[in-house]
mmCIF file of C-alpha atoms in Angstrom:
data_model
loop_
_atom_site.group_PDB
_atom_site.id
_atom_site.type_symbol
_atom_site.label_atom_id
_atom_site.label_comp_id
_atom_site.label_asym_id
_atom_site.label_seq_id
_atom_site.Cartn_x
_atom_site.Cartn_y
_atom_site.Cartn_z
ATOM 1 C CA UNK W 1 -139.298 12.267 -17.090
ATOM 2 C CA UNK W 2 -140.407 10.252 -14.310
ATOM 3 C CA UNK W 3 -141.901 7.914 -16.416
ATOM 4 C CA UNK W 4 -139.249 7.337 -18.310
ATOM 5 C CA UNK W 5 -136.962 6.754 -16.066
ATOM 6 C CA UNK W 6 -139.558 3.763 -14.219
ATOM 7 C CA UNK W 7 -139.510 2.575 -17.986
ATOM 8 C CA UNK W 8 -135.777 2.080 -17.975
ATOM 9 C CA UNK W 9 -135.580 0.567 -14.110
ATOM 10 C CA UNK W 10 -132.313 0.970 -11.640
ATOM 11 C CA UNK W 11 -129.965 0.366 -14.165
ATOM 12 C CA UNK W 12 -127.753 -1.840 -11.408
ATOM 13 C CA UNK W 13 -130.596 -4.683 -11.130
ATOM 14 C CA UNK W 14 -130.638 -4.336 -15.118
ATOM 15 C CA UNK W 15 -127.066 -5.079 -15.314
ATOM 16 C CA UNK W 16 -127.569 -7.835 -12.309
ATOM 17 C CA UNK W 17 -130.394 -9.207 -14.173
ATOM 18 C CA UNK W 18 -128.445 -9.424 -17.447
ATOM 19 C CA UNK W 19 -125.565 -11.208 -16.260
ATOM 20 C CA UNK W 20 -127.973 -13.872 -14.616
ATOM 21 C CA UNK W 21 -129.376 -13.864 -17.366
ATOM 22 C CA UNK W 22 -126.695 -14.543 -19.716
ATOM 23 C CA UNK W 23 -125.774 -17.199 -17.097
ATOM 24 C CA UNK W 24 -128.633 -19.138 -16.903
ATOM 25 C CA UNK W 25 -128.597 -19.462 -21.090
ATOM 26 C CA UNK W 26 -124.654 -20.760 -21.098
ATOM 27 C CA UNK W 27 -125.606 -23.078 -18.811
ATOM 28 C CA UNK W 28 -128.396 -24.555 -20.613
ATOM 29 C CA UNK W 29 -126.307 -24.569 -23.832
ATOM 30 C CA UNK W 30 -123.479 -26.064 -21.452
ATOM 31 C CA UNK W 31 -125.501 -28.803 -20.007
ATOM 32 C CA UNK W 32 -128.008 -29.722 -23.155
ATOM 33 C CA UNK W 33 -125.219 -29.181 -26.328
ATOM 34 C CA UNK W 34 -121.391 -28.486 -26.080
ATOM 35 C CA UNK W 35 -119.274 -28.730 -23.029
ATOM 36 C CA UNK W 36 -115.356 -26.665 -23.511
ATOM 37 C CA UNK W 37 -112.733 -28.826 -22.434
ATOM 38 C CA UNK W 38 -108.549 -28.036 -22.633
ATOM 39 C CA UNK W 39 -106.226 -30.946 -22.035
ATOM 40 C CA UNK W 40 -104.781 -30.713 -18.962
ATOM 41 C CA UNK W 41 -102.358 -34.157 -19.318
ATOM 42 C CA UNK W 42 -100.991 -35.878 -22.113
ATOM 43 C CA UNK W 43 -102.367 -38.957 -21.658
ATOM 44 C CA UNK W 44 -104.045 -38.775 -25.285
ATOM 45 C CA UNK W 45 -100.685 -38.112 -27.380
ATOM 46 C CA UNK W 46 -100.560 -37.125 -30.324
ATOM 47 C CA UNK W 47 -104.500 -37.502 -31.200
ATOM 48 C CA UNK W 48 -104.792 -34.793 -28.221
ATOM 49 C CA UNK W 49 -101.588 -32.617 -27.531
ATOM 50 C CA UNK W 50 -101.448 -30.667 -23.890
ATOM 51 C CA UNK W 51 -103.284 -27.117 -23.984
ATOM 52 C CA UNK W 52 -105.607 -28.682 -27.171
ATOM 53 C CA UNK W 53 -108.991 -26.690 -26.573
ATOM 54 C CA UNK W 54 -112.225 -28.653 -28.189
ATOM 55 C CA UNK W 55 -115.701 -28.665 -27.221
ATOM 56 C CA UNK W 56 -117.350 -32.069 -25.913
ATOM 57 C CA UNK W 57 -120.785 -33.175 -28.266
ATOM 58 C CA UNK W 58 -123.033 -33.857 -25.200
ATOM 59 C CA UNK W 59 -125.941 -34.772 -27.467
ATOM 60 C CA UNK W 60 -123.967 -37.754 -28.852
ATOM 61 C CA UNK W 61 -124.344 -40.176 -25.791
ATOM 62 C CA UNK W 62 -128.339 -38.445 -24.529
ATOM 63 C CA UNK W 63 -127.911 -36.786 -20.668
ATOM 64 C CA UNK W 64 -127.486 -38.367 -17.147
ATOM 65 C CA UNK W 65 -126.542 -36.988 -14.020
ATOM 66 C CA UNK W 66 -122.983 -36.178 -15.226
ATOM 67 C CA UNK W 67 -124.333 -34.020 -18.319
ATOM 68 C CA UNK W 68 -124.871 -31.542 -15.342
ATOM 69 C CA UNK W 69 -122.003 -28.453 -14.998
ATOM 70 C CA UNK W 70 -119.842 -28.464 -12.802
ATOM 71 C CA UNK W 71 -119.258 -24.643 -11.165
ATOM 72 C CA UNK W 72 -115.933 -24.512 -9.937
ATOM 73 C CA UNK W 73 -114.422 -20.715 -8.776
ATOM 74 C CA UNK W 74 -112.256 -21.482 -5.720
ATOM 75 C CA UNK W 75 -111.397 -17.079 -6.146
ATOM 76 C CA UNK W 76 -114.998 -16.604 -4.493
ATOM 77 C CA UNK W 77 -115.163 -20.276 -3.034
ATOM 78 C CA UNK W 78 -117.668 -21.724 -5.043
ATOM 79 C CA UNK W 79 -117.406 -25.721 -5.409
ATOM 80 C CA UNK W 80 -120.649 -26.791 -6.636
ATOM 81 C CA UNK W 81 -120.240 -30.105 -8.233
ATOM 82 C CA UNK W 82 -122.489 -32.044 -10.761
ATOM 83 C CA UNK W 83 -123.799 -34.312 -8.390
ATOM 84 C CA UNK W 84 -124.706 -31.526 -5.785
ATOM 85 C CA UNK W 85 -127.340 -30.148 -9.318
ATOM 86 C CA UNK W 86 -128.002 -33.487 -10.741
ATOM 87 C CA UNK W 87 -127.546 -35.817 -8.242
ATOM 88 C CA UNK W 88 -131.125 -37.259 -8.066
ATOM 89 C CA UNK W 89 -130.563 -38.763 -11.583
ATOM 90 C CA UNK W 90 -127.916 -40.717 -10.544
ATOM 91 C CA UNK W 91 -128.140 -44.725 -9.805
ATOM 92 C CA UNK W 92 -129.750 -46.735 -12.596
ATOM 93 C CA UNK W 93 -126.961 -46.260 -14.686
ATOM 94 C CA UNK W 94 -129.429 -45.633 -17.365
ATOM 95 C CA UNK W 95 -129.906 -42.177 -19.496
ATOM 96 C CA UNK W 96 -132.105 -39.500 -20.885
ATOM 97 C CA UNK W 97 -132.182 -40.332 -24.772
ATOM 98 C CA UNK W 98 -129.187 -42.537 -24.349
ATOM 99 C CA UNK W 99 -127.153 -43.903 -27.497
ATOM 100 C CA UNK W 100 -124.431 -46.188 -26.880
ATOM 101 C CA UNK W 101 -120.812 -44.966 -28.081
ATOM 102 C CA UNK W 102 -118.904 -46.528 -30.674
ATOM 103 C CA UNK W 103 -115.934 -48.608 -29.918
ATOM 104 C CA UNK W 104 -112.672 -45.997 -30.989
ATOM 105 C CA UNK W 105 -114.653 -42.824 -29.752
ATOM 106 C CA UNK W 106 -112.788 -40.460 -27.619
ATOM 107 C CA UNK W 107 -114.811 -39.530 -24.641
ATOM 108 C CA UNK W 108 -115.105 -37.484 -21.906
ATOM 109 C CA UNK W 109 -116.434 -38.672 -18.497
ATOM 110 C CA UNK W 110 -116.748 -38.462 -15.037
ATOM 111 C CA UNK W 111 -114.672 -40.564 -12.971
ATOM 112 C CA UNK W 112 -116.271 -42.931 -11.089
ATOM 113 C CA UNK W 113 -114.667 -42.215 -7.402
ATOM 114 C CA UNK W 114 -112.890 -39.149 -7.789
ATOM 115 C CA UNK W 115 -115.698 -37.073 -10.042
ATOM 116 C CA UNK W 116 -112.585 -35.055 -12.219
ATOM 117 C CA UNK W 117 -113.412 -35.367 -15.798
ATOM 118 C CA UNK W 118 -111.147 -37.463 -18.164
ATOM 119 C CA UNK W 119 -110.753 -38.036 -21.837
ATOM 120 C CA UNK W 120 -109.635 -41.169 -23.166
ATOM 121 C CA UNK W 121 -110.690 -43.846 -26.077
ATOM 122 C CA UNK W 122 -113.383 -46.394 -26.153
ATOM 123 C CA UNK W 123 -111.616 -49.873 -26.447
ATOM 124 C CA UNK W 124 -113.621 -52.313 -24.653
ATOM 125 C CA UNK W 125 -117.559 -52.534 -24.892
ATOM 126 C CA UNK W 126 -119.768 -54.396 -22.326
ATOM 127 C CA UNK W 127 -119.083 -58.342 -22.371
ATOM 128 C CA UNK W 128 -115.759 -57.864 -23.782
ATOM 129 C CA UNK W 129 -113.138 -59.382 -22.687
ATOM 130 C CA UNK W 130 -109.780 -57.049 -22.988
ATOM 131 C CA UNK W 131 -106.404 -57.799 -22.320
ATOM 132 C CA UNK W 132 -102.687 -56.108 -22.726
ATOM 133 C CA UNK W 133 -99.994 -58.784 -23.972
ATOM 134 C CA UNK W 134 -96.842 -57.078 -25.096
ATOM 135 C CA UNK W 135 -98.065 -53.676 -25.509
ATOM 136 C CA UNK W 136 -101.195 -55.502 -27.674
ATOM 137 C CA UNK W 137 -104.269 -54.946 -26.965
ATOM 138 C CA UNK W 138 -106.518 -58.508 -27.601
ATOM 139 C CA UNK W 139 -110.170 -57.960 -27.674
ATOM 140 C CA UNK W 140 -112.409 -61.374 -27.000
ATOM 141 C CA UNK W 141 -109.208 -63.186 -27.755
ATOM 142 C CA UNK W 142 -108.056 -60.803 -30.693
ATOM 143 C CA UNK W 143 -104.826 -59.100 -31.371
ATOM 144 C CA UNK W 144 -105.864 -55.592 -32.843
ATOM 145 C CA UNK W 145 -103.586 -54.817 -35.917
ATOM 146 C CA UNK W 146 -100.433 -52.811 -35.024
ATOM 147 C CA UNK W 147 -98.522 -50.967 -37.485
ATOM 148 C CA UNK W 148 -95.465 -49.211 -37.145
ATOM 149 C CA UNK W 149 -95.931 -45.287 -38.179
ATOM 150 C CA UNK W 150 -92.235 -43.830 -38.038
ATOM 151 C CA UNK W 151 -91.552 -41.364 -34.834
ATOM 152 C CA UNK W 152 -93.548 -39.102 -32.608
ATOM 153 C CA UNK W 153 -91.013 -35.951 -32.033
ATOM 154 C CA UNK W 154 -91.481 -33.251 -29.448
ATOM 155 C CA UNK W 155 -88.930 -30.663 -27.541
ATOM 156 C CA UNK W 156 -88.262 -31.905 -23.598
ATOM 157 C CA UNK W 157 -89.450 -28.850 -21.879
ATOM 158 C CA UNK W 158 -91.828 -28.151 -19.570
ATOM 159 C CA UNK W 159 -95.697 -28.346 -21.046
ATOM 160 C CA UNK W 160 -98.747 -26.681 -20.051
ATOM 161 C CA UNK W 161 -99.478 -24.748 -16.805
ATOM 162 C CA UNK W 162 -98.916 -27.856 -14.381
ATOM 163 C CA UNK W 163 -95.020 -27.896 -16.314
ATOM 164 C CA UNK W 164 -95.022 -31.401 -16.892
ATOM 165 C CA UNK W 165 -92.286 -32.654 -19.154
ATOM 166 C CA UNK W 166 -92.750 -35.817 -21.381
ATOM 167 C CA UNK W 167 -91.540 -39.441 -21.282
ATOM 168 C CA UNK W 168 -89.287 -40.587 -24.113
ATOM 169 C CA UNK W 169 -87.973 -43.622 -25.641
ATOM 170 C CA UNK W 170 -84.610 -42.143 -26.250
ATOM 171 C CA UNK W 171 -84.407 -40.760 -22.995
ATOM 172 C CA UNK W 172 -82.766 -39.314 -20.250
ATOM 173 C CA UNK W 173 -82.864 -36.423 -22.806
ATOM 174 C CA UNK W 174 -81.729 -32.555 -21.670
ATOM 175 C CA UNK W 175 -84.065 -29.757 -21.875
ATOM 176 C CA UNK W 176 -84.511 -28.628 -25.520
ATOM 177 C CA UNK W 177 -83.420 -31.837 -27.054
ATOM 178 C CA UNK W 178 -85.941 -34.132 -28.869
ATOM 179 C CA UNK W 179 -87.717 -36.622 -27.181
ATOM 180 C CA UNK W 180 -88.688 -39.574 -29.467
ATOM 181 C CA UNK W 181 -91.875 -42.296 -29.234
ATOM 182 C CA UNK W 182 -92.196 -45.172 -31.530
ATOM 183 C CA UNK W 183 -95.801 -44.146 -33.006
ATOM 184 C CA UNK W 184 -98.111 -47.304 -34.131
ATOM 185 C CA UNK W 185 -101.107 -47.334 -36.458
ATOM 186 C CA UNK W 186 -103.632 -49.288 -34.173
ATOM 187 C CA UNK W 187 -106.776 -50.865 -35.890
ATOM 188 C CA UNK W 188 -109.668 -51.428 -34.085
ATOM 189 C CA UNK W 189 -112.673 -54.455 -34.894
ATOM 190 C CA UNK W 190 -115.043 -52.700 -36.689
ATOM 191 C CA UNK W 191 -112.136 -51.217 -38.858
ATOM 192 C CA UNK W 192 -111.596 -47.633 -36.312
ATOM 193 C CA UNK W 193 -107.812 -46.749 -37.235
ATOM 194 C CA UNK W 194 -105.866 -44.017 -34.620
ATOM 195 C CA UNK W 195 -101.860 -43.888 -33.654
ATOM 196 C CA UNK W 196 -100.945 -44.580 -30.040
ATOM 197 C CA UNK W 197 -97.421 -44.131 -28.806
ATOM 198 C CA UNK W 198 -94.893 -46.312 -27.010
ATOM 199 C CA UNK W 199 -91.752 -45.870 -25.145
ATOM 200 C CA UNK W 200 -90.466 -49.199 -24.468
ATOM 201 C CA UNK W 201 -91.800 -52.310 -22.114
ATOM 202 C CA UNK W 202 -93.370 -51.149 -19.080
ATOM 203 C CA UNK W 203 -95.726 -52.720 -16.081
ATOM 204 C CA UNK W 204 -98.513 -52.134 -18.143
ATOM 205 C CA UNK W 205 -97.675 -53.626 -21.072
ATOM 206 C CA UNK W 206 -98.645 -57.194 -19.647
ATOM 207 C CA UNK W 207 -102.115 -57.555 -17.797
ATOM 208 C CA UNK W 208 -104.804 -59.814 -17.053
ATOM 209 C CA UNK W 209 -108.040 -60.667 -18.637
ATOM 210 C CA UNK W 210 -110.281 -57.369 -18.279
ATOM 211 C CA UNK W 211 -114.644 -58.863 -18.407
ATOM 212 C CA UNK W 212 -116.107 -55.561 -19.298
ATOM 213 C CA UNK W 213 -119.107 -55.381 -17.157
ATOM 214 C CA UNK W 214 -122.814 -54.830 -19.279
ATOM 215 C CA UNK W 215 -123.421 -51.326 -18.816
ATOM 216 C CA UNK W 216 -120.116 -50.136 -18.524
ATOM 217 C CA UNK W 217 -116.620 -49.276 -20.667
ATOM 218 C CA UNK W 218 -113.223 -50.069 -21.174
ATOM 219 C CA UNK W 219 -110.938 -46.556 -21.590
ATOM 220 C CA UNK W 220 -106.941 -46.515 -22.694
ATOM 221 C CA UNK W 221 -105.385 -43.096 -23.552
ATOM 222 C CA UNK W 222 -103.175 -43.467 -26.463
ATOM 223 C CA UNK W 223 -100.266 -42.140 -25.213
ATOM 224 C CA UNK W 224 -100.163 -45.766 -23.934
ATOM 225 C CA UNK W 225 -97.256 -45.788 -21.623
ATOM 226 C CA UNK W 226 -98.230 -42.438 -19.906
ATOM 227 C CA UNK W 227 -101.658 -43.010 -19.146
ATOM 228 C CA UNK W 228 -104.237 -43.654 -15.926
ATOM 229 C CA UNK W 229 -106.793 -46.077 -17.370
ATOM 230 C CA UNK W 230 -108.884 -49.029 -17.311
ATOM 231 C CA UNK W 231 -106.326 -51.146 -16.543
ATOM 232 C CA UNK W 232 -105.814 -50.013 -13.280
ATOM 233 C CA UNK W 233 -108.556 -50.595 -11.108
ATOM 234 C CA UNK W 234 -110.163 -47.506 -8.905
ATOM 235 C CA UNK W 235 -108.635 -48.792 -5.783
ATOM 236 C CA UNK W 236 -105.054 -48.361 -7.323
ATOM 237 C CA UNK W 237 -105.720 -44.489 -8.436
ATOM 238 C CA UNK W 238 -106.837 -46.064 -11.927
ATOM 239 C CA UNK W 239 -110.192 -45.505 -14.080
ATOM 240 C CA UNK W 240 -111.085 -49.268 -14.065
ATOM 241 C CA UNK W 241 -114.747 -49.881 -15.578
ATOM 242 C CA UNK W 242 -116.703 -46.854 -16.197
ATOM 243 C CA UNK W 243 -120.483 -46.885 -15.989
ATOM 244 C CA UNK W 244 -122.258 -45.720 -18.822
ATOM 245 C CA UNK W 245 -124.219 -43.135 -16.728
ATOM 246 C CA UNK W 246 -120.967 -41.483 -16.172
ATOM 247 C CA UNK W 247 -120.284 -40.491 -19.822
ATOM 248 C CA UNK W 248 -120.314 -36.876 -20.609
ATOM 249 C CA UNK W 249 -119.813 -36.463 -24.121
ATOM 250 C CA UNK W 250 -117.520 -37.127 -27.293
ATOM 251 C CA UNK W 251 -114.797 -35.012 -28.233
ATOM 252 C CA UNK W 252 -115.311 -34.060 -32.182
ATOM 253 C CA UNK W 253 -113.452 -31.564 -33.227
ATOM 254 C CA UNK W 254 -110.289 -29.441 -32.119
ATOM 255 C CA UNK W 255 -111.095 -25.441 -31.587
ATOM 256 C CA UNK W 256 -107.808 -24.270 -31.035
ATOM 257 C CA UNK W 257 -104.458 -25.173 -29.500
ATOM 258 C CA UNK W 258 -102.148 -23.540 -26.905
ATOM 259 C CA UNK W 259 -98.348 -24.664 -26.951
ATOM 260 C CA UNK W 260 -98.270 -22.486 -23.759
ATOM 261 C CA UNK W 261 -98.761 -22.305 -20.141
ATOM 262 C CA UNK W 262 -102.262 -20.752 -20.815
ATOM 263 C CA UNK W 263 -104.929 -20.837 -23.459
ATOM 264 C CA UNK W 264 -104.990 -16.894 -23.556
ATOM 265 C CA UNK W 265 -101.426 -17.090 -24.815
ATOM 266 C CA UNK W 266 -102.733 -16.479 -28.149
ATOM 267 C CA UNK W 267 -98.857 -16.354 -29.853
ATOM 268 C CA UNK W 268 -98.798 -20.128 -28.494
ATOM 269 C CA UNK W 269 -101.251 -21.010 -30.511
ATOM 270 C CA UNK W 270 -100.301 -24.031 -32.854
ATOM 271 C CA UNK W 271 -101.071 -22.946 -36.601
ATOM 272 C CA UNK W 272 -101.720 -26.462 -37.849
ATOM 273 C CA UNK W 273 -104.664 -27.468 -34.706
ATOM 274 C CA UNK W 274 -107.449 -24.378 -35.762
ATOM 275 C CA UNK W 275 -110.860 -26.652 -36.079
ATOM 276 C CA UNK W 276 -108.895 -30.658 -36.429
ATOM 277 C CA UNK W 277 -110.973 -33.570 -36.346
ATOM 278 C CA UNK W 278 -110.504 -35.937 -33.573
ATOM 279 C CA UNK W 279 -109.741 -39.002 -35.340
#
């Protein structure tokens, strides 16, 4: 008997052991192959709605410094971020594997100053020059096509656990009435096709001459007129030019999607979301 029970150990340090573990392999798989990732913001209307939940391809773009989890439990105070694991990879701006991403991917990545994660489109490549003329983007002196693509509808209520409530074109709206956005078909060079969203003129709309600097990206969510991006610079609380050591994945596919204030609100969930492409 007293064998057997040496055989089977302390069965505390066998459940310790387990969880560490089952720890150590999630984090591999989270680091090396898919990152979760719910939308916190609607910056990326309608191609990403608020409380979408999709896994980031981290094999797409190869692995730098930011490929590294972050473990955040502020419960049992524990802040460790990327940097603190992976920090010694960062500075060449250069990466494990590396493949460049397509112009018209959606991407997540680490933000340059503050180190929060954000998801937003690919629109400017290194040595492009990018600029915002009327709501247009022009790429190396460009246009992009822009074709209307009826309304974006959704209910003016609160959305997601931060209980932010949207910006509309036919607005002031009251709570539970419809909140409109002129959706556009945008084409990219290179032929990339997605819709963005538009309320009306605003500061943005009109900018200067972006140079995209080699080795680094030009982001704009597509909820256009409701989005921190590239064009504002990191000084002003934008994204401005993000290197490309500082990319973290691209977002493929939709898992599921929560209309409520949490993801475990399973009767949320929106029917028509299970498993979308992100186009």
């Amino acid at each position: 008997m007293a064998d057997d029970a040496k055989k089977k150990g302390n069965p505390i340090v066998e459940t310790i052991k387990t969880i560490v573990y089952a720890l150590l392999i999630a984090g591999v798989f989270r680091t090396l192959f898919f990152q979760p990732f719910w939308i916190p913001s609607g910056s990326m209307k309608e191609t990403l709605l608020i409380g979408d939940f999709l896994f980031v391809n981290k094999m797409a773009y190869g692995y730098s410094f930011a490929s590294c989890p972050s473990v955040i439990l502020p419960g049992f105070g524990i802040n460790i971020d990327a940097e603190d694991i992976c920090g010694v990879m960062r500075g060449d701006n250069s990466r494990l594997f590396g493949s460049e991403p397509e112009r018209g991917d959606v991407v997540v990545f680490r933000h340059p100053v503050s180190g929060r994660d954000f998801i937003k489109r690919v629109i400017g490549m290194p040595g492009d020059r990018v600029q915002v003329q009327g709501g247009v983007v022009s790429i190396n002196g460009t246009p992009v096509e822009l074709q209307p693509d009826g309304v974006f509808e959704e209910i003016y209520e609160p959305q997601g656990p931060q209980g932010t409530r949207p910006r509309c074109s036919n607005g002031p709206v009251g709570n539970g009435a419809i909140c409109e956005k002129m959706r556009m078909l945008e084409t990219l060079p290179g032929g990339r096709q997605h819709t963005i969203l538009d309320i009306g003129e605003q500061g943005m709309d009109d900018t200067g001459v972006y140079l995209v600097p080699e080795g680094h990206y030009f982001f704009l969510g597509d909820n256009r007129d409701n989005s921190s991006d590239s064009r504002l610079p990191q000084s002003a609380g934008g994204v401005g030019f993000v290197p490309f050591e500082n990319l973290i994945g691209r977002a493929d596919r939709i898992m599921f999607s929560s209309a409520g204030r949490s993801m475990l609100f399973f009767w949320t969930w929106r029917s028509d979301r299970f498993f979308k492409a992100v186009q």
